[in-house]
Short mmCIF file of C-alpha atoms and ligand atoms in Angstrom, two decimals:
data_model
loop_
_atom_site.label_atom_id
_atom_site.label_comp_id
_atom_site.label_asym_id
_atom_site.label_seq_id
_atom_site.Cartn_x
_atom_site.Cartn_y
_atom_site.Cartn_z
CA MET A 397 -49.82 -32.14 61.46
CA ILE A 398 -47.20 -33.74 63.75
CA SER A 399 -48.54 -36.12 66.17
CA LEU A 400 -46.64 -37.92 68.75
CA ILE A 401 -47.18 -40.66 71.30
CA ARG A 402 -49.81 -39.97 73.99
CA PRO A 403 -49.22 -42.27 76.71
CA GLY A 404 -51.69 -44.84 77.64
CA VAL A 405 -52.19 -48.49 78.72
CA SER A 406 -54.69 -49.65 76.20
CA PRO A 407 -54.08 -53.01 74.12
CA LEU A 408 -53.38 -50.72 71.26
CA HIS A 409 -50.51 -49.01 73.13
CA ARG A 410 -49.17 -52.46 74.12
CA MET A 411 -49.42 -54.06 70.61
CA PRO A 412 -45.91 -54.36 68.97
CA ALA A 413 -45.40 -51.87 66.43
CA GLY A 414 -44.80 -54.15 63.51
CA PRO A 415 -48.18 -56.03 63.71
CA LYS A 416 -49.84 -52.72 64.52
CA LEU A 417 -48.40 -51.45 61.28
CA LEU A 418 -49.86 -54.43 59.44
CA VAL A 419 -53.19 -53.69 60.91
CA LEU A 420 -53.17 -50.17 60.00
CA ILE A 421 -52.05 -50.93 56.50
CA ALA A 422 -55.11 -53.39 56.23
CA ALA A 423 -57.38 -50.81 57.68
CA ILE A 424 -56.45 -48.19 55.27
CA ALA A 425 -56.54 -50.80 52.42
CA GLY A 426 -60.20 -51.49 53.60
CA ILE A 427 -61.09 -48.10 53.84
CA SER A 428 -59.99 -47.50 50.24
CA ILE A 429 -61.94 -50.29 48.76
CA ILE A 430 -65.32 -49.05 50.15
CA GLY A 431 -67.42 -47.93 47.15
CA SER A 432 -68.85 -44.54 46.59
CA ASP A 433 -71.49 -44.89 49.28
CA PRO A 434 -71.25 -42.08 51.78
CA PHE A 435 -73.01 -44.22 54.42
CA GLU A 436 -70.42 -46.94 54.25
CA ALA A 437 -67.64 -44.40 54.41
CA LEU A 438 -69.34 -42.87 57.54
CA ALA A 439 -69.46 -46.38 59.01
CA ALA A 440 -65.68 -46.69 58.49
CA LEU A 441 -65.08 -43.22 59.97
CA ALA A 442 -67.36 -44.29 63.07
CA ALA A 443 -65.23 -47.41 63.47
CA ILE A 444 -62.01 -45.28 63.59
CA SER A 445 -63.66 -42.93 66.28
CA GLY A 446 -64.35 -46.40 68.25
CA ALA A 447 -60.74 -47.17 67.84
CA TYR A 448 -59.91 -43.89 69.39
CA SER A 449 -62.17 -44.40 72.36
CA PHE A 450 -60.78 -47.87 72.73
CA ALA A 451 -57.29 -46.43 73.04
CA PHE A 452 -58.06 -43.34 75.18
CA GLY A 453 -61.51 -43.78 76.56
CA LEU A 454 -63.75 -40.81 76.43
CA ALA A 455 -60.85 -38.52 76.02
CA GLY A 456 -60.26 -40.51 72.82
CA LEU A 457 -63.47 -39.13 71.14
CA ARG A 458 -62.43 -35.63 71.94
CA LEU A 459 -58.93 -36.22 70.42
CA PHE A 460 -60.77 -37.86 67.35
CA ALA A 461 -62.89 -34.63 66.90
CA GLN A 462 -59.78 -32.36 67.42
CA GLN A 463 -57.90 -34.23 64.71
CA LEU A 464 -60.79 -34.32 62.30
CA TRP A 465 -61.07 -30.49 62.68
CA GLN A 466 -57.51 -30.12 61.91
CA LEU A 467 -58.15 -31.77 58.71
CA LYS A 468 -60.67 -29.32 57.49
CA TRP A 469 -58.56 -27.24 55.21
CA LEU A 470 -56.83 -30.23 53.58
CA LEU A 471 -60.31 -31.79 52.99
CA LEU A 472 -61.59 -28.60 51.59
CA VAL A 473 -58.66 -28.50 49.35
CA ILE A 474 -59.65 -31.95 47.96
CA ILE A 475 -63.43 -31.41 47.76
CA ILE A 476 -63.31 -28.18 45.53
CA PRO A 477 -61.62 -29.50 42.44
CA GLN A 478 -63.77 -32.75 42.49
CA LEU A 479 -67.02 -30.49 42.33
CA ILE A 480 -65.60 -28.38 39.83
CA PHE A 481 -64.99 -31.16 37.63
CA GLY A 482 -68.39 -32.45 37.99
CA ALA A 483 -68.11 -35.41 40.20
CA LEU A 484 -71.24 -36.76 41.78
CA TRP A 485 -71.88 -35.26 45.19
CA GLN A 486 -72.31 -38.52 46.70
CA SER A 487 -68.94 -39.85 45.66
CA VAL A 488 -67.16 -36.60 46.50
CA LEU A 489 -68.64 -36.94 50.07
CA ALA A 490 -67.62 -40.65 50.25
CA ASN A 491 -64.17 -39.83 48.99
CA VAL A 492 -63.56 -37.10 51.53
CA ILE A 493 -64.88 -39.19 54.49
CA ARG A 494 -62.73 -42.16 53.41
CA LEU A 495 -59.70 -39.95 53.27
CA ALA A 496 -60.49 -38.48 56.64
CA ALA A 497 -60.82 -42.16 58.04
CA ALA A 498 -57.54 -43.17 56.55
CA MET A 499 -55.70 -40.23 57.84
CA LEU A 500 -57.45 -40.53 61.37
CA ALA A 501 -56.34 -44.05 61.42
CA ALA A 502 -52.70 -43.23 60.61
CA THR A 503 -52.70 -40.58 63.34
CA LEU A 504 -54.01 -42.86 65.92
CA PHE A 505 -51.20 -45.34 65.04
CA THR A 506 -48.66 -42.35 65.69
CA PHE A 507 -50.64 -41.71 68.93
CA THR A 508 -50.22 -45.17 70.37
CA THR A 509 -46.68 -45.89 69.13
CA LYS A 510 -43.46 -44.71 70.03
CA SER A 511 -41.42 -43.66 66.89
CA ALA A 512 -38.45 -45.60 68.49
CA ASP A 513 -40.59 -48.69 68.62
CA LEU A 514 -41.68 -48.21 64.92
CA ILE A 515 -38.23 -47.58 63.78
CA ALA A 516 -36.88 -50.66 65.66
CA SER A 517 -39.61 -52.78 64.11
CA ILE A 518 -38.85 -51.36 60.62
CA GLU A 519 -35.21 -52.20 61.14
CA HIS A 520 -36.10 -55.71 62.44
CA THR A 521 -38.35 -56.35 59.33
CA LEU A 522 -35.92 -55.20 56.95
CA GLY A 523 -32.99 -56.93 58.83
CA PRO A 524 -32.90 -59.99 56.46
CA PHE A 525 -32.18 -57.71 53.38
CA LYS A 526 -28.97 -56.56 54.95
CA ARG A 527 -27.18 -59.21 53.13
CA PHE A 528 -28.13 -57.58 49.77
CA GLY A 529 -26.39 -54.37 50.94
CA LEU A 530 -29.59 -52.82 52.14
CA LYS A 531 -29.03 -50.54 55.27
CA PRO A 532 -32.30 -50.78 57.49
CA GLU A 533 -31.02 -47.81 59.50
CA ILE A 534 -31.33 -45.64 56.38
CA PHE A 535 -35.16 -46.30 56.26
CA SER A 536 -35.85 -45.94 59.73
CA LEU A 537 -33.89 -42.67 59.87
CA THR A 538 -35.93 -41.53 57.00
CA ILE A 539 -39.07 -41.81 58.92
CA ALA A 540 -37.53 -39.95 61.98
CA MET A 541 -36.31 -37.08 59.86
CA THR A 542 -39.59 -36.84 57.90
CA ILE A 543 -41.30 -36.30 61.33
CA ASN A 544 -38.59 -33.73 62.31
CA ALA A 545 -38.75 -31.95 58.87
CA ILE A 546 -42.29 -30.79 59.41
CA PRO A 547 -41.59 -28.36 62.24
CA MET A 548 -38.40 -27.10 60.50
CA ILE A 549 -40.21 -26.41 57.28
CA LEU A 550 -43.04 -24.72 59.25
CA LYS A 551 -40.22 -22.53 60.93
CA PHE A 552 -38.56 -21.69 57.59
CA SER A 553 -41.76 -20.62 56.01
CA ALA A 554 -42.56 -18.47 59.00
CA GLN A 555 -39.25 -16.71 58.82
CA ALA A 556 -39.58 -16.23 55.05
CA LYS A 557 -42.96 -14.73 55.55
CA GLU A 558 -41.62 -12.34 58.20
CA ALA A 559 -38.68 -11.28 56.15
CA GLN A 560 -40.87 -10.41 53.37
CA THR A 561 -43.33 -8.57 55.59
CA ALA A 562 -40.42 -6.73 57.10
CA ARG A 563 -39.49 -5.42 53.65
CA GLY A 564 -43.00 -4.32 52.91
CA VAL A 565 -43.75 -7.11 50.51
CA LYS A 566 -47.18 -8.86 51.02
CA PRO A 567 -46.13 -12.64 51.52
CA ARG A 568 -46.91 -14.69 48.60
CA VAL A 569 -46.42 -18.40 47.99
CA THR A 570 -44.49 -17.72 44.72
CA LEU A 571 -42.27 -15.41 46.56
CA MET A 572 -41.65 -17.99 49.46
CA ALA A 573 -40.41 -20.77 47.23
CA VAL A 574 -36.79 -19.80 46.77
CA PRO A 575 -36.03 -18.72 50.43
CA LEU A 576 -37.79 -21.94 51.57
CA LEU A 577 -35.56 -23.99 49.27
CA VAL A 578 -32.48 -22.31 50.26
CA ALA A 579 -33.28 -22.69 53.91
CA SER A 580 -34.13 -26.33 53.41
CA LEU A 581 -30.94 -27.21 51.67
CA LYS A 582 -28.74 -25.32 54.32
CA TYR A 583 -30.54 -27.30 57.00
CA ALA A 584 -30.21 -30.64 55.08
CA ASP A 585 -26.40 -29.92 54.65
CA GLU A 586 -25.86 -29.05 58.26
CA PHE A 587 -28.02 -31.87 59.34
CA ALA A 588 -26.19 -34.46 57.37
CA GLU A 589 -22.98 -33.27 59.03
CA ALA A 590 -24.41 -33.58 62.41
CA LEU A 591 -25.63 -37.12 61.66
CA THR A 592 -22.17 -38.08 60.52
CA ALA A 593 -20.65 -36.53 63.71
CA ARG A 594 -23.16 -38.79 65.76
CA GLY A 595 -21.64 -41.84 64.03
CA VAL A 596 -24.51 -42.41 61.39
CA GLU A 597 -22.77 -43.49 58.13
CA ILE A 598 -24.68 -42.03 55.27
CA MET B 307 -6.04 -37.20 75.24
CA LEU B 308 -3.17 -35.85 73.30
CA ILE B 309 -4.12 -33.90 70.39
CA GLU B 310 -1.37 -33.72 67.67
CA PHE B 311 -1.11 -31.66 64.50
CA GLU B 312 1.88 -32.30 62.19
CA SER B 313 2.17 -29.81 59.39
CA VAL B 314 -1.63 -29.94 58.80
CA SER B 315 -2.95 -28.04 55.91
CA VAL B 316 -6.52 -27.94 54.52
CA SER B 317 -7.64 -26.40 51.20
CA PHE B 318 -10.94 -26.22 49.45
CA ASP B 319 -10.28 -25.94 45.78
CA ALA B 320 -8.04 -22.66 45.48
CA LYS B 321 -8.84 -21.52 48.96
CA THR B 322 -6.63 -22.34 51.91
CA ALA B 323 -8.55 -22.84 55.01
CA LEU B 324 -5.79 -23.95 57.40
CA ASP B 325 -1.96 -23.55 56.54
CA ASP B 326 0.71 -25.60 58.15
CA ILE B 327 -0.65 -26.19 61.55
CA ASN B 328 1.77 -27.84 64.32
CA LEU B 329 0.38 -28.46 67.80
CA LYS B 330 0.66 -30.63 70.88
CA LEU B 331 -2.07 -30.23 73.37
CA ASP B 332 -3.34 -32.26 76.34
CA GLN B 333 -5.10 -29.41 78.30
CA LYS B 334 -8.54 -30.08 79.69
CA ARG B 335 -9.98 -26.72 78.66
CA ILE B 336 -8.83 -25.74 75.12
CA GLY B 337 -10.25 -22.48 73.85
CA VAL B 338 -10.10 -21.34 70.27
CA ILE B 339 -10.75 -17.70 69.13
CA GLY B 340 -10.21 -15.80 65.82
CA LEU B 341 -12.36 -13.90 63.24
CA ASN B 342 -14.86 -15.41 61.04
CA GLY B 343 -13.20 -17.41 58.20
CA SER B 344 -10.05 -17.74 60.05
CA GLY B 345 -10.09 -21.54 60.03
CA LYS B 346 -11.77 -22.38 63.54
CA SER B 347 -14.44 -24.76 62.35
CA THR B 348 -11.99 -26.39 59.97
CA PHE B 349 -9.61 -27.15 62.84
CA ALA B 350 -12.58 -28.44 64.95
CA ARG B 351 -13.82 -30.75 62.18
CA LEU B 352 -10.39 -32.11 61.78
CA LEU B 353 -10.59 -33.64 65.18
CA ASN B 354 -13.42 -36.04 64.32
CA GLY B 355 -12.73 -36.56 60.69
CA LEU B 356 -15.67 -34.38 59.33
CA ILE B 357 -12.81 -32.76 57.27
CA THR B 358 -9.70 -34.49 56.34
CA PRO B 359 -6.15 -32.80 55.86
CA THR B 360 -5.12 -31.94 52.44
CA SER B 361 -1.68 -32.56 53.77
CA GLY B 362 0.00 -33.43 57.20
CA ARG B 363 -1.31 -35.73 60.05
CA VAL B 364 -3.79 -35.28 62.82
CA SER B 365 -3.79 -37.68 65.84
CA VAL B 366 -6.29 -37.53 68.71
CA GLY B 367 -5.53 -39.90 71.62
CA GLY B 368 -3.52 -41.99 68.95
CA VAL B 369 -6.39 -42.12 66.55
CA ASN B 370 -6.04 -40.73 63.04
CA PRO B 371 -9.47 -39.31 62.23
CA ALA B 372 -8.76 -39.27 58.60
CA THR B 373 -8.16 -43.02 58.41
CA ASP B 374 -10.29 -44.23 61.30
CA PRO B 375 -13.37 -41.78 61.40
CA LYS B 376 -15.54 -44.30 63.14
CA ALA B 377 -13.24 -44.52 66.12
CA ALA B 378 -12.74 -40.78 66.21
CA ARG B 379 -16.27 -40.12 66.06
CA SER B 380 -17.12 -42.49 68.93
CA GLN B 381 -14.37 -40.96 71.20
CA THR B 382 -15.38 -37.40 70.13
CA GLY B 383 -18.84 -35.60 71.00
CA PHE B 384 -19.42 -32.52 68.58
CA ILE B 385 -21.75 -29.66 69.55
CA PHE B 386 -22.78 -27.47 66.58
CA SER B 387 -23.93 -23.84 66.88
CA ASN B 388 -27.25 -24.52 65.17
CA PRO B 389 -29.43 -26.13 67.82
CA ASP B 390 -32.01 -27.36 65.16
CA VAL B 391 -29.84 -29.45 63.03
CA GLN B 392 -28.56 -31.76 65.75
CA ILE B 393 -31.94 -33.37 66.57
CA ILE B 394 -32.34 -36.77 65.02
CA MET B 395 -35.20 -38.33 66.57
CA PRO B 396 -38.73 -36.82 67.24
CA THR B 397 -38.85 -36.84 71.15
CA VAL B 398 -36.13 -35.62 73.56
CA LEU B 399 -35.66 -39.15 75.23
CA GLU B 400 -35.46 -40.93 71.85
CA ASP B 401 -32.85 -38.55 70.63
CA VAL B 402 -30.60 -39.23 73.52
CA SER B 403 -31.30 -43.08 73.31
CA PHE B 404 -30.44 -42.85 69.62
CA THR B 405 -26.75 -42.37 70.71
CA LEU B 406 -26.86 -45.74 72.44
CA ARG B 407 -28.43 -47.49 69.51
CA GLN B 408 -25.42 -49.80 68.99
CA SER B 409 -24.29 -50.17 72.57
CA GLY B 410 -25.76 -53.73 73.01
CA LEU B 411 -27.78 -52.50 75.98
CA THR B 412 -31.42 -53.50 76.32
CA LYS B 413 -34.25 -50.95 75.53
CA ASP B 414 -34.92 -50.40 79.19
CA GLU B 415 -31.07 -49.86 79.92
CA ILE B 416 -30.93 -47.36 77.19
CA ALA B 417 -33.79 -45.45 78.31
CA SER B 418 -32.78 -45.18 81.95
CA LYS B 419 -29.28 -44.14 80.91
CA ALA B 420 -30.78 -41.48 78.55
CA LEU B 421 -32.96 -40.24 81.35
CA ALA B 422 -30.16 -40.00 83.55
CA SER B 423 -28.22 -37.98 81.10
CA LEU B 424 -31.10 -35.57 80.50
CA GLU B 425 -31.38 -35.11 84.44
CA ARG B 426 -27.82 -34.55 84.69
CA PHE B 427 -28.15 -31.58 82.40
CA GLY B 428 -31.24 -30.18 84.01
CA ILE B 429 -33.81 -31.21 81.35
CA GLY B 430 -35.18 -34.54 82.58
CA HIS B 431 -38.60 -33.17 82.85
CA LEU B 432 -38.76 -32.65 79.02
CA ALA B 433 -38.07 -36.26 78.31
CA ASN B 434 -41.32 -37.03 76.49
CA GLN B 435 -41.63 -33.61 74.77
CA ALA B 436 -41.25 -33.25 71.06
CA ALA B 437 -37.65 -32.21 70.67
CA HIS B 438 -38.33 -29.40 68.25
CA SER B 439 -40.72 -27.87 70.76
CA LEU B 440 -37.76 -27.03 73.08
CA SER B 441 -36.13 -23.56 73.20
CA SER B 442 -32.80 -22.96 71.68
CA GLY B 443 -31.08 -23.12 74.95
CA GLN B 444 -32.91 -26.51 75.83
CA LYS B 445 -32.00 -27.86 72.45
CA GLN B 446 -28.27 -27.21 73.15
CA LEU B 447 -28.58 -28.94 76.49
CA LEU B 448 -30.43 -31.84 74.79
CA ALA B 449 -27.41 -32.10 72.27
CA ILE B 450 -25.08 -32.02 75.22
CA SER B 451 -27.14 -34.86 76.95
CA ALA B 452 -27.19 -36.81 73.81
CA ILE B 453 -23.44 -36.72 73.23
CA MET B 454 -22.60 -37.14 76.90
CA VAL B 455 -24.57 -40.37 77.36
CA SER B 456 -21.99 -42.35 75.55
CA GLU B 457 -19.14 -40.80 77.61
CA PRO B 458 -16.93 -39.71 74.79
CA LYS B 459 -13.36 -38.72 75.90
CA LEU B 460 -13.35 -35.30 74.11
CA ILE B 461 -16.13 -32.69 73.48
CA VAL B 462 -15.62 -30.38 70.69
CA ALA B 463 -18.06 -27.35 70.61
CA ASP B 464 -18.19 -25.11 67.70
CA GLU B 465 -19.56 -21.75 68.79
CA PRO B 466 -22.19 -23.52 70.83
CA THR B 467 -23.74 -20.41 72.20
CA ALA B 468 -23.79 -18.27 69.05
CA LEU B 469 -27.54 -18.42 68.53
CA LEU B 470 -28.57 -18.22 72.11
CA ASP B 471 -29.62 -15.35 74.29
CA LEU B 472 -27.40 -14.14 77.09
CA ALA B 473 -28.94 -16.17 79.85
CA ASN B 474 -28.82 -19.40 77.82
CA ALA B 475 -25.36 -18.77 76.36
CA ARG B 476 -24.13 -18.48 80.12
CA LEU B 477 -25.87 -21.43 81.07
CA VAL B 478 -24.58 -23.71 78.28
CA SER B 479 -21.08 -22.44 78.73
CA ARG B 480 -21.26 -23.11 82.38
CA VAL B 481 -22.38 -26.71 81.63
CA LEU B 482 -19.63 -27.15 79.11
CA LEU B 483 -16.74 -25.60 81.27
CA GLU B 484 -17.71 -26.87 84.69
CA GLN B 485 -19.96 -29.77 84.53
CA ILE B 486 -18.17 -31.93 82.24
CA ASP B 487 -15.08 -33.85 83.29
CA GLN B 488 -13.92 -34.70 79.82
CA GLN B 489 -11.53 -32.68 77.71
CA VAL B 490 -13.32 -29.94 75.85
CA VAL B 491 -12.26 -27.82 72.89
CA LEU B 492 -14.43 -24.79 72.88
CA ILE B 493 -14.69 -22.31 69.98
CA THR B 494 -16.12 -19.01 71.07
CA HIS B 495 -16.39 -15.33 70.37
CA ASP B 496 -16.98 -14.78 74.17
CA LEU B 497 -13.60 -13.63 75.45
CA ARG B 498 -14.61 -14.01 79.00
CA LEU B 499 -15.21 -17.42 78.43
CA ALA B 500 -12.18 -17.92 76.44
CA ASN B 501 -10.21 -16.40 79.33
CA GLU B 502 -11.31 -19.37 81.59
CA CYS B 503 -9.80 -21.94 79.48
CA ASP B 504 -6.37 -23.70 80.36
CA ILE B 505 -4.99 -22.75 76.94
CA LEU B 506 -5.99 -20.53 74.10
CA LEU B 507 -5.49 -20.90 70.36
CA ARG B 508 -5.80 -18.00 68.02
CA PHE B 509 -6.36 -18.36 64.43
CA ALA B 510 -6.11 -15.63 61.75
CA ASP B 511 -6.20 -16.12 57.96
CA ALA B 512 -5.79 -19.80 58.08
CA ARG B 513 -2.74 -19.78 60.36
CA LEU B 514 -2.40 -20.59 63.98
CA LEU B 515 -1.18 -17.36 65.05
CA GLU B 516 -0.60 -17.85 68.93
CA VAL B 517 -0.97 -20.71 71.43
CA GLY B 518 -0.65 -20.03 75.17
CA GLU B 519 -2.07 -18.69 78.43
CA PRO B 520 -5.40 -16.94 77.69
CA SER B 521 -4.89 -13.33 78.77
CA PRO B 522 -1.85 -12.49 76.62
CA VAL B 523 -3.56 -14.13 73.70
CA ILE B 524 -6.74 -12.18 74.29
CA SER B 525 -4.85 -8.98 74.68
CA SER B 526 -3.01 -9.20 71.39
CA TYR B 527 -6.25 -10.25 69.62
CA LEU B 528 -8.11 -7.15 70.93
CA ALA B 529 -5.10 -4.97 70.06
CA GLU B 530 -4.96 -6.32 66.48
CA ASN B 531 -8.90 -6.24 65.95
CA GLY B 532 -10.03 -3.50 68.19
N1 ADP C 917 -16.75 -26.54 52.56
C1 ADP C 917 -16.10 -25.51 52.24
N2 ADP C 917 -15.76 -25.30 50.95
C2 ADP C 917 -15.16 -24.06 50.64
N3 ADP C 917 -14.60 -23.27 51.43
C3 ADP C 917 -14.71 -23.47 52.78
C4 ADP C 917 -15.49 -24.71 53.28
N4 ADP C 917 -15.45 -24.63 54.59
C5 ADP C 917 -14.68 -23.51 54.99
N5 ADP C 917 -14.29 -22.88 53.88
C6 ADP C 917 -13.38 -21.55 53.92
O1 ADP C 917 -12.30 -22.09 54.69
C7 ADP C 917 -12.07 -20.75 55.47
C8 ADP C 917 -12.16 -21.13 56.96
O2 ADP C 917 -13.41 -21.36 57.30
P1 ADP C 917 -13.83 -21.78 58.82
O3 ADP C 917 -12.98 -22.96 59.24
O4 ADP C 917 -15.31 -22.16 58.65
O5 ADP C 917 -13.63 -20.45 59.53
P2 ADP C 917 -14.32 -20.06 61.07
O6 ADP C 917 -14.99 -21.23 61.62
O7 ADP C 917 -13.13 -19.54 61.77
O8 ADP C 917 -15.11 -18.91 60.61
C9 ADP C 917 -13.03 -19.67 55.09
O9 ADP C 917 -12.58 -18.86 54.25
C10 ADP C 917 -14.22 -20.49 54.39
O10 ADP C 917 -14.82 -19.68 53.56
MG1 MG C 918 -16.98 -21.44 62.20
#
């Protein structure tokens, strides 16, 4: 799930990245302390959908629905073990809705914030720690790289799958682990070199 | 800039990657050819201090990349073969802007310079796209835009078209050889391209076998390996 800035002129878009990040953290903290009442969780989810339409108008609701639909497998993976281990269905439902609300809130943040702004604000916030030898650039780069790593890993796994299919093996997760790891390490190695060449001191 | 190598050797453990290289170059288009493993990439990486000599001395425009890698890297832009590994920031414009992060310019100035660089290399319309969604050819143009935005004095390209299809390979090499005013060191297996350089270096088994006008160098390369 890679999401990127969707241009807009709403106050959410114009809000500086740092305070917006604090609001996001507060919202997620709020969502996570709601009890196991599915209705409270639903109310939180509704509030997030409200934030989407606040940022993008009516199109925001469609975006909200789209993003929620994308979470389906993840949510399913989370529901099943809880049911198996005998949790109350009400609390399972509440958990899932809460999780969806929190993830959609985070996604909305990335939709309305340029990653460069986020990065600049992190560097700014961590600035005072420079004198203790902390390099804020490392933190912000980590975020950018994490965003970039997602499409790369998807690409590697597609390649590993293809290679296995081509050799007549039915692709299996266990068989993918090694080629995926090798490809990732090779990528990390070359990426580090490219970073150095562009003047980043690691 | 004057590129100077004085008795430069590089070894990795027991393996010699470059053996006693001596050079003085100031041509604008410097081509490098040779079989795989002959030492081309090692030569390229000495120019910006990604690799340092085991013995001997390198000087690029008076800068020693081994002792002053920061200066060497800011005067040199490096293009790698793999288009994917060069992307640092998530979107195209951000990636080019990243180069100017310590330039002291304002955010708006950086963004407009970055956009101008993208437009110069024909991918201005992709500015707000996710960098990883670009085609390989477009990614190489992005890498070029990101490097050129800070106006380095030297461009080193290590097989920049190796992973591109024919049309994109042509496009990217045309950009490197014709659209850039700076000095370019181009490592390539494309002998047509090598032939367009002002001077050609041929490496074989860690040695600099030949330096000179492209066509005789290419002829002997073909004769020995054809
Ligand atoms: N980091 C390294 N560690 C060990 N050996 C290396 C390393 N880099 C290059 N070599 C070896 O040095 C030789 C020259 O490599 P390289 O300069 O990459 O050649 P080319 O680019 O011409 O293919 C090769 O034999 C290669 O295996
Ligand atoms: Mg090489």
